Short mmCIF file of C-alpha atoms and ligand atoms in Angstrom, two decimals:
data_model
loop_
_atom_site.label_atom_id
_atom_site.label_comp_id
_atom_site.label_asym_id
_atom_site.label_seq_id
_atom_site.Cartn_x
_atom_site.Cartn_y
_atom_site.Cartn_z
CA MET A 1 234.73 -71.60 79.61
CA GLN A 2 232.12 -68.92 80.16
CA SER A 3 229.89 -68.57 83.18
CA ASN A 4 226.81 -66.44 82.83
CA GLN A 5 225.92 -66.98 86.42
CA THR A 6 224.85 -63.86 88.27
CA VAL A 7 225.08 -64.26 91.99
CA ALA A 8 221.92 -63.73 94.04
CA LYS A 9 219.86 -60.73 92.93
CA PRO A 10 218.56 -59.58 96.32
CA PRO A 11 215.38 -57.61 96.89
CA LEU A 12 216.61 -54.03 97.27
CA VAL A 13 215.37 -53.51 100.79
CA GLY A 14 218.62 -53.82 102.77
CA LEU A 15 220.84 -50.95 103.79
CA GLY A 16 222.96 -51.47 100.70
CA VAL A 17 226.32 -52.27 102.27
CA VAL A 18 228.82 -52.25 99.41
CA LEU A 19 232.44 -53.38 99.72
CA ALA A 20 234.39 -51.74 96.88
CA ILE A 21 237.79 -52.64 95.46
CA GLU A 22 239.95 -50.33 93.31
CA SER A 23 243.10 -51.68 91.63
CA SER A 24 243.27 -49.98 88.23
CA CYS A 25 246.79 -48.59 88.49
CA ASP A 26 249.24 -48.43 91.39
CA GLU A 27 246.98 -47.98 94.42
CA THR A 28 245.33 -50.95 96.10
CA ALA A 29 242.21 -49.57 97.75
CA ALA A 30 239.07 -50.79 99.49
CA SER A 31 236.07 -48.97 100.92
CA VAL A 32 232.80 -49.78 102.63
CA CYS A 33 229.70 -47.71 101.97
CA ARG A 34 226.32 -48.16 103.68
CA ASP A 35 223.18 -46.51 102.39
CA GLY A 36 225.28 -44.09 100.32
CA LYS A 37 227.53 -43.09 103.25
CA ILE A 38 231.23 -43.89 103.15
CA LEU A 39 232.19 -45.78 106.31
CA SER A 40 235.82 -46.48 105.45
CA ASN A 41 238.32 -45.68 102.72
CA PHE A 42 241.61 -47.52 102.87
CA ILE A 43 244.55 -47.19 100.43
CA ALA A 44 247.91 -48.93 100.13
CA ASN A 45 250.27 -46.85 97.99
CA GLN A 46 252.90 -48.67 95.97
CA THR A 47 256.21 -46.90 96.50
CA VAL A 48 258.14 -49.51 94.48
CA HIS A 49 257.61 -47.51 91.23
CA GLU A 50 259.37 -44.31 92.37
CA GLN A 51 262.84 -45.58 91.45
CA TYR A 52 261.67 -46.30 87.86
CA GLY A 53 260.17 -42.85 87.17
CA GLY A 54 256.71 -44.30 86.38
CA VAL A 55 254.40 -47.22 87.11
CA VAL A 56 255.84 -50.62 86.11
CA PRO A 57 252.76 -52.75 85.26
CA GLU A 58 254.25 -56.10 86.29
CA LEU A 59 255.34 -54.74 89.68
CA ALA A 60 251.94 -53.10 90.17
CA SER A 61 250.13 -56.44 89.68
CA ARG A 62 252.45 -58.18 92.12
CA ALA A 63 251.99 -55.46 94.74
CA HIS A 64 248.18 -55.66 94.32
CA MET A 65 248.39 -59.41 94.96
CA GLN A 66 250.23 -58.76 98.22
CA ASN A 67 248.04 -55.87 99.35
CA ILE A 68 244.52 -56.77 98.36
CA VAL A 69 243.53 -59.07 101.23
CA PRO A 70 244.93 -56.89 104.06
CA VAL A 71 243.51 -53.74 102.44
CA ALA A 72 240.00 -55.24 102.16
CA GLU A 73 240.23 -56.51 105.74
CA ALA A 74 241.32 -53.07 106.97
CA ALA A 75 238.41 -51.39 105.15
CA LEU A 76 235.91 -53.80 106.73
CA GLN A 77 237.48 -53.38 110.16
CA ASN A 78 237.52 -49.55 109.96
CA ALA A 79 233.85 -49.67 108.96
CA LYS A 80 233.09 -52.09 111.84
CA CYS A 81 231.47 -54.27 109.23
CA LYS A 82 231.49 -58.06 109.15
CA MET A 83 231.97 -59.96 105.91
CA GLN A 84 228.48 -61.51 106.19
CA ASN A 85 226.85 -58.04 106.36
CA ILE A 86 228.02 -57.06 102.87
CA ASP A 87 225.15 -56.75 100.36
CA ALA A 88 227.29 -56.45 97.21
CA ILE A 89 230.90 -56.32 96.01
CA ALA A 90 231.88 -53.56 93.58
CA PHE A 91 235.17 -53.48 91.69
CA THR A 92 236.90 -51.41 89.01
CA GLN A 93 236.36 -53.20 85.70
CA SER A 94 237.94 -50.59 83.36
CA PRO A 95 239.97 -48.67 82.28
CA GLY A 96 243.47 -49.25 83.66
CA LEU A 97 246.47 -51.57 83.58
CA ILE A 98 245.08 -54.95 82.65
CA GLY A 99 247.21 -56.96 85.11
CA SER A 100 246.21 -54.63 87.95
CA LEU A 101 242.52 -54.72 87.01
CA LEU A 102 242.56 -58.53 86.90
CA VAL A 103 243.78 -58.80 90.49
CA GLY A 104 240.85 -56.67 91.74
CA SER A 105 238.28 -58.40 89.57
CA GLN A 106 239.39 -61.91 90.57
CA PHE A 107 239.31 -60.94 94.22
CA ALA A 108 235.82 -59.43 93.88
CA LYS A 109 234.52 -62.43 91.92
CA SER A 110 235.89 -64.89 94.50
CA LEU A 111 234.25 -62.94 97.31
CA SER A 112 230.98 -62.72 95.38
CA LEU A 113 230.97 -66.50 94.91
CA ALA A 114 232.02 -67.29 98.47
CA LEU A 115 229.47 -64.94 100.09
CA ASN A 116 226.77 -65.51 97.46
CA LYS A 117 226.41 -61.72 97.03
CA PRO A 118 226.03 -59.80 93.77
CA LEU A 119 228.95 -58.38 91.85
CA ILE A 120 229.00 -54.80 90.52
CA ALA A 121 231.36 -53.71 87.72
CA VAL A 122 232.40 -50.06 87.87
CA HIS A 123 233.99 -47.76 85.26
CA HIS A 124 236.89 -45.94 86.93
CA MET A 125 236.32 -42.62 85.10
CA GLN A 126 232.58 -42.60 85.87
CA ALA A 127 233.50 -43.25 89.51
CA HIS A 128 235.81 -40.19 89.52
CA VAL A 129 232.80 -38.11 88.38
CA LEU A 130 230.46 -39.63 91.00
CA ALA A 131 233.00 -38.93 93.77
CA ASN A 132 231.18 -35.58 93.76
CA LEU A 133 228.08 -37.34 95.16
CA ILE A 134 229.88 -38.61 98.28
CA ALA A 135 229.43 -35.52 100.45
CA ASP A 136 226.82 -32.79 100.88
CA PRO A 137 226.02 -30.42 99.30
CA LYS A 138 225.78 -32.46 96.10
CA PRO A 139 225.55 -31.01 92.59
CA GLY A 140 222.15 -31.09 90.91
CA PHE A 141 221.62 -32.93 87.61
CA PRO A 142 222.69 -32.23 84.97
CA PHE A 143 226.15 -31.16 86.08
CA LEU A 144 229.43 -30.76 84.24
CA CYS A 145 232.55 -32.48 85.47
CA LEU A 146 236.13 -31.80 84.45
CA THR A 147 237.87 -35.12 85.13
CA VAL A 148 241.63 -34.77 85.18
CA SER A 149 243.87 -37.71 86.01
CA GLY A 150 247.15 -39.34 85.01
CA GLY A 151 245.52 -41.12 82.06
CA HIS A 152 242.51 -38.95 81.14
CA THR A 153 241.31 -35.38 80.69
CA GLN A 154 237.61 -35.14 79.97
CA ILE A 155 234.63 -32.84 80.26
CA VAL A 156 231.59 -34.93 81.07
CA VAL A 157 227.88 -34.03 81.17
CA CYS A 158 226.39 -36.06 84.01
CA GLU A 159 222.60 -36.31 83.63
CA SER A 160 222.18 -38.92 86.36
CA PRO A 161 224.37 -41.50 88.13
CA TYR A 162 223.51 -43.77 85.21
CA LYS A 163 223.80 -41.38 82.26
CA MET A 164 227.02 -39.55 81.40
CA LYS A 165 228.43 -38.23 78.16
CA VAL A 166 231.98 -37.13 77.31
CA ILE A 167 231.80 -33.79 75.43
CA GLY A 168 235.51 -32.98 75.37
CA GLU A 169 238.76 -34.87 75.91
CA THR A 170 242.47 -34.71 75.32
CA ILE A 171 243.79 -35.54 71.87
CA ASP A 172 247.23 -36.51 73.25
CA ASP A 173 248.59 -36.33 76.82
CA ALA A 174 246.39 -36.15 79.89
CA ALA A 175 246.70 -33.19 82.29
CA GLY A 176 248.33 -35.43 84.91
CA GLU A 177 250.84 -36.60 82.31
CA ALA A 178 251.58 -32.98 81.44
CA PHE A 179 252.40 -32.35 85.12
CA ASP A 180 254.43 -35.55 85.47
CA LYS A 181 256.37 -35.17 82.19
CA SER A 182 257.17 -31.51 82.95
CA ALA A 183 258.40 -32.56 86.39
CA LYS A 184 260.59 -35.24 84.83
CA LEU A 185 262.20 -32.61 82.56
CA LEU A 186 263.00 -30.65 85.73
CA GLY A 187 264.64 -33.72 87.25
CA LEU A 188 261.86 -34.28 89.81
CA PRO A 189 260.83 -37.84 90.81
CA TYR A 190 257.59 -39.58 89.78
CA PRO A 191 254.79 -38.67 90.26
CA GLY A 192 255.85 -35.07 89.75
CA GLY A 193 252.39 -33.44 89.80
CA PRO A 194 252.22 -32.96 93.58
CA LEU A 195 255.83 -31.65 93.59
CA ILE A 196 255.12 -29.02 90.92
CA ASP A 197 252.14 -27.99 93.06
CA LYS A 198 254.36 -27.72 96.15
CA TYR A 199 257.13 -25.64 94.50
CA ALA A 200 254.62 -23.49 92.57
CA ALA A 201 253.23 -22.20 95.88
CA GLN A 202 256.40 -20.08 96.33
CA GLY A 203 256.80 -19.05 92.68
CA ASP A 204 255.77 -16.28 90.27
CA PRO A 205 253.36 -17.75 87.67
CA GLY A 206 253.93 -14.81 85.29
CA ARG A 207 257.74 -15.19 85.12
CA PHE A 208 257.94 -17.62 82.16
CA LYS A 209 255.45 -17.81 79.29
CA PHE A 210 254.45 -21.15 77.78
CA PRO A 211 252.08 -21.15 74.78
CA GLU A 212 248.39 -22.08 74.98
CA PRO A 213 247.53 -24.72 72.32
CA GLN A 214 244.80 -23.84 69.83
CA VAL A 215 242.57 -26.92 69.77
CA PRO A 216 239.06 -26.61 68.32
CA GLY A 217 235.92 -27.30 70.35
CA LEU A 218 236.08 -28.70 73.83
CA ASN A 219 239.12 -30.93 73.28
CA PHE A 220 242.50 -30.47 74.95
CA SER A 221 246.12 -30.91 73.92
CA PHE A 222 249.13 -30.99 76.24
CA SER A 223 251.93 -32.49 74.17
CA GLY A 224 253.01 -29.08 72.77
CA LEU A 225 253.51 -27.79 76.31
CA LYS A 226 256.00 -30.58 77.03
CA THR A 227 257.92 -29.72 73.84
CA SER A 228 258.00 -26.00 74.65
CA ILE A 229 259.36 -26.74 78.15
CA LEU A 230 261.98 -29.01 76.60
CA TYR A 231 263.17 -26.25 74.23
CA PHE A 232 262.98 -23.65 76.99
CA LEU A 233 265.28 -25.78 79.19
CA GLN A 234 267.70 -26.43 76.35
CA ASN A 235 268.52 -22.73 76.31
CA ALA A 236 268.12 -22.09 80.02
CA GLY A 237 271.10 -20.43 81.64
CA ALA A 238 273.25 -20.92 78.51
CA SER A 239 276.46 -18.95 78.12
CA THR A 240 277.53 -20.22 74.65
CA ILE A 241 276.01 -19.83 71.22
CA TYR A 242 275.86 -22.85 68.90
CA LYS A 243 274.52 -22.46 65.35
CA GLU A 244 273.09 -19.03 66.29
CA GLU A 245 271.23 -20.48 69.29
CA PHE A 246 272.03 -20.54 72.95
CA LEU A 247 272.69 -24.08 74.10
CA ALA A 248 273.03 -24.77 77.80
CA THR A 249 275.49 -27.31 79.14
CA GLN A 250 274.07 -29.91 81.56
CA GLU A 251 275.65 -27.98 84.43
CA GLU A 252 274.17 -24.62 83.32
CA LYS A 253 270.75 -26.19 82.88
CA LYS A 254 270.90 -27.79 86.33
CA THR A 255 271.94 -24.52 87.98
CA PHE A 256 269.22 -22.60 86.14
CA ILE A 257 266.55 -25.08 87.27
CA GLU A 258 267.81 -25.01 90.87
CA ASN A 259 267.79 -21.21 90.99
CA ASN A 260 264.38 -20.81 89.33
CA LEU A 261 262.49 -23.96 90.31
CA ALA A 262 259.57 -22.23 92.06
CA ASP A 263 258.97 -19.77 89.19
CA ILE A 264 259.24 -22.50 86.52
CA CYS A 265 256.77 -24.73 88.42
CA ALA A 266 254.35 -21.84 89.00
CA SER A 267 254.49 -20.89 85.29
CA ILE A 268 253.91 -24.49 84.12
CA GLN A 269 251.05 -24.97 86.58
CA GLN A 270 249.46 -21.67 85.57
CA ARG A 271 249.50 -22.72 81.90
CA ILE A 272 247.97 -26.16 82.56
CA VAL A 273 245.28 -24.62 84.79
CA THR A 274 244.34 -21.93 82.24
CA ILE A 275 244.08 -24.54 79.45
CA LEU A 276 241.69 -26.58 81.63
CA LEU A 277 239.58 -23.68 82.88
CA ASN A 278 239.22 -21.99 79.48
CA LYS A 279 237.66 -25.17 78.06
CA LEU A 280 235.46 -25.59 81.11
CA LYS A 281 234.14 -22.02 80.67
CA LYS A 282 233.39 -22.80 77.02
CA ALA A 283 231.58 -26.02 77.99
CA SER A 284 229.43 -24.17 80.52
CA LEU A 285 228.55 -21.46 77.99
CA GLU A 286 227.67 -24.02 75.30
CA THR A 287 225.57 -26.29 77.52
CA GLY A 288 224.10 -23.64 79.85
CA ILE A 289 225.03 -25.88 82.81
CA THR A 290 226.26 -24.03 85.90
CA ASP A 291 226.58 -26.82 88.49
CA ILE A 292 230.20 -27.71 87.84
CA CYS A 293 232.56 -30.23 89.44
CA ILE A 294 236.15 -31.25 89.12
CA ALA A 295 237.46 -34.75 89.79
CA GLY A 296 240.48 -37.03 89.37
CA GLY A 297 244.02 -36.88 90.74
CA VAL A 298 244.85 -33.46 89.24
CA SER A 299 241.85 -31.92 91.03
CA ALA A 300 244.06 -32.18 94.14
CA ASN A 301 246.19 -29.39 92.59
CA SER A 302 245.94 -26.22 94.65
CA GLY A 303 246.29 -23.91 91.62
CA LEU A 304 243.43 -25.67 89.85
CA ARG A 305 241.24 -25.67 92.97
CA LYS A 306 241.82 -21.93 93.51
CA GLY A 307 241.37 -21.04 89.82
CA PHE A 308 238.22 -23.16 89.63
CA GLU A 309 236.64 -21.41 92.63
CA GLU A 310 237.58 -17.96 91.26
CA THR A 311 236.19 -18.76 87.81
CA GLY A 312 233.06 -20.16 89.44
CA SER A 313 232.36 -17.02 91.45
CA LYS A 314 232.99 -14.83 88.38
CA TYR A 315 230.58 -16.79 86.17
CA GLY A 316 227.93 -17.63 88.78
CA TRP A 317 228.61 -21.36 88.93
CA ARG A 318 227.90 -23.64 91.87
CA THR A 319 231.28 -25.36 92.23
CA PHE A 320 232.00 -28.78 93.74
CA ILE A 321 235.32 -30.44 94.50
CA PRO A 322 235.54 -33.81 96.26
CA ALA A 323 237.48 -33.98 99.53
CA PHE A 324 241.20 -34.43 98.84
CA GLU A 325 241.15 -38.18 99.65
CA TYR A 326 238.40 -38.74 97.04
CA CYS A 327 240.28 -36.85 94.26
CA THR A 328 243.21 -39.19 93.67
CA ASP A 329 242.54 -42.90 93.05
CA ASN A 330 240.47 -44.35 95.88
CA ALA A 331 237.84 -47.01 96.49
CA ALA A 332 235.24 -44.71 98.06
CA MET A 333 234.35 -43.45 94.58
CA ILE A 334 233.96 -47.09 93.44
CA ALA A 335 231.75 -47.70 96.49
CA ILE A 336 229.42 -44.74 95.83
CA THR A 337 229.10 -45.72 92.16
CA GLY A 338 228.53 -49.31 93.26
CA TYR A 339 225.82 -48.13 95.64
CA TYR A 340 223.88 -46.38 92.85
CA LYS A 341 224.23 -49.47 90.66
CA TYR A 342 223.03 -51.59 93.59
CA LEU A 343 219.90 -49.44 93.87
CA ALA A 344 219.28 -49.96 90.15
CA GLY A 345 219.93 -53.72 90.41
CA ASP A 346 222.70 -53.31 87.84
CA PHE A 347 224.74 -56.44 88.59
CA ALA A 348 227.50 -58.12 86.59
CA ASP A 349 227.69 -61.83 85.94
CA LEU A 350 230.76 -63.83 86.85
CA SER A 351 232.05 -63.94 83.27
CA VAL A 352 232.50 -60.16 83.14
CA SER A 353 235.97 -59.36 81.82
CA SER A 354 238.30 -56.50 82.70
CA SER A 355 239.21 -53.99 80.03
CA ALA A 356 242.24 -51.71 79.77
CA ARG A 357 240.35 -49.38 77.43
CA ALA A 358 237.97 -46.63 78.45
CA GLU A 359 234.77 -47.39 76.53
CA TRP A 360 231.73 -45.71 78.14
O1 KG4 B 401 243.33 -40.04 89.34
P1 KG4 B 401 244.73 -40.40 89.68
O2 KG4 B 401 245.08 -40.59 91.13
O3 KG4 B 401 245.18 -41.70 88.93
C1 KG4 B 401 244.80 -41.95 87.61
O4 KG4 B 401 243.69 -42.52 87.42
O5 KG4 B 401 245.59 -41.56 86.73
O6 KG4 B 401 245.66 -39.26 89.06
C2 KG4 B 401 247.06 -39.32 89.16
C3 KG4 B 401 247.63 -38.06 88.54
C4 KG4 B 401 249.16 -38.08 88.42
O7 KG4 B 401 249.51 -37.64 87.14
C5 KG4 B 401 249.60 -37.09 89.49
O8 KG4 B 401 250.80 -36.44 89.21
C6 KG4 B 401 248.45 -36.11 89.48
O9 KG4 B 401 247.29 -36.92 89.35
N1 KG4 B 401 248.36 -35.32 90.71
C7 KG4 B 401 248.60 -33.99 90.75
C8 KG4 B 401 248.47 -33.61 92.10
N2 KG4 B 401 248.14 -34.71 92.84
C9 KG4 B 401 248.07 -35.76 91.96
N3 KG4 B 401 248.92 -33.13 89.78
C10 KG4 B 401 249.11 -31.85 90.13
N4 KG4 B 401 249.00 -31.40 91.41
C11 KG4 B 401 248.69 -32.23 92.42
N5 KG4 B 401 248.57 -31.77 93.67
ZN1 ZN B 402 241.98 -42.27 88.47
#
């Protein structure tokens, strides 16, 4: 059965208190925003996935079910906001793990019905971009945003909070996947991105050379990097020759990684960062846009943040990076996007369905 009911379209004169829910992957998050200001940002991380080396969708949905009510309550409490003062409920509609998305959307719909307040459907990747509008100074429109997460790598032209266009994206792995898969090859636990960042801080980025893929236009490719690291490690520390090639035993490989971990991590990170920044430079040159942002979980990477600032000062960009807590998955970015949609009266009806895919 379909319901086309849209809950209460209010006159847009209130303060615009938005309660936002994010549940697209393995973080259950809630945030309250009033008049475009974030009042609270609460996240429950799901540690259950660590032992499996990646997110297990079924376990993620179950953990969201357990976390969602306490997380929403904590966000309201931290914001000193009562349920009845909410003007709208925003939630992540797409993209993501479908079971995880459904938990957030059902919760938001139930609240919308119970409180008779409008529902706002938010695109997770657009929210990553608009995380750059949370704090001052804000970028001017149009701005470019390099959005780098575990599932996506995109260059977006943002003309307004309501108009964005993807002008470049990955043709295979996302940048976050490149970090996580490289880390897995080094025997590091999931998610490996932050660990590569940590070890890279002590390493020499010039020690090992990994190739830069030649992809036309503004698109990216990271799968070749994973393969080159795999081959590199097959020979690493080898003492025997097999079919005219060095082939390391498991023990030799392990010892080599242990002895060179910082340099390997620094070299991998350097390659991923140069791939990203070279395309961003090209995008700025082609579009003439010099207000430039980064967003998404990988924008928490210290090598990328440093390289981005350096590139920005060399090319005369105004650079913007969200605060650390707004880079990885969070509900504050859903709240700020929800707030702009609230101002535009862009409400969803109760039949709106979640989508795993990333259509814009
Ligand atoms: O945006 P996000 O939190 O979730 C998705 O929507 O995917 O991004 C998660 C990704 C993971 O691949 C994680 O390893 C990566 O962001 N990440 C990092 C760092 N912090 C998170 N990668 C490199 N360095 C970091 N400091
Ligand atoms: Zn994300």
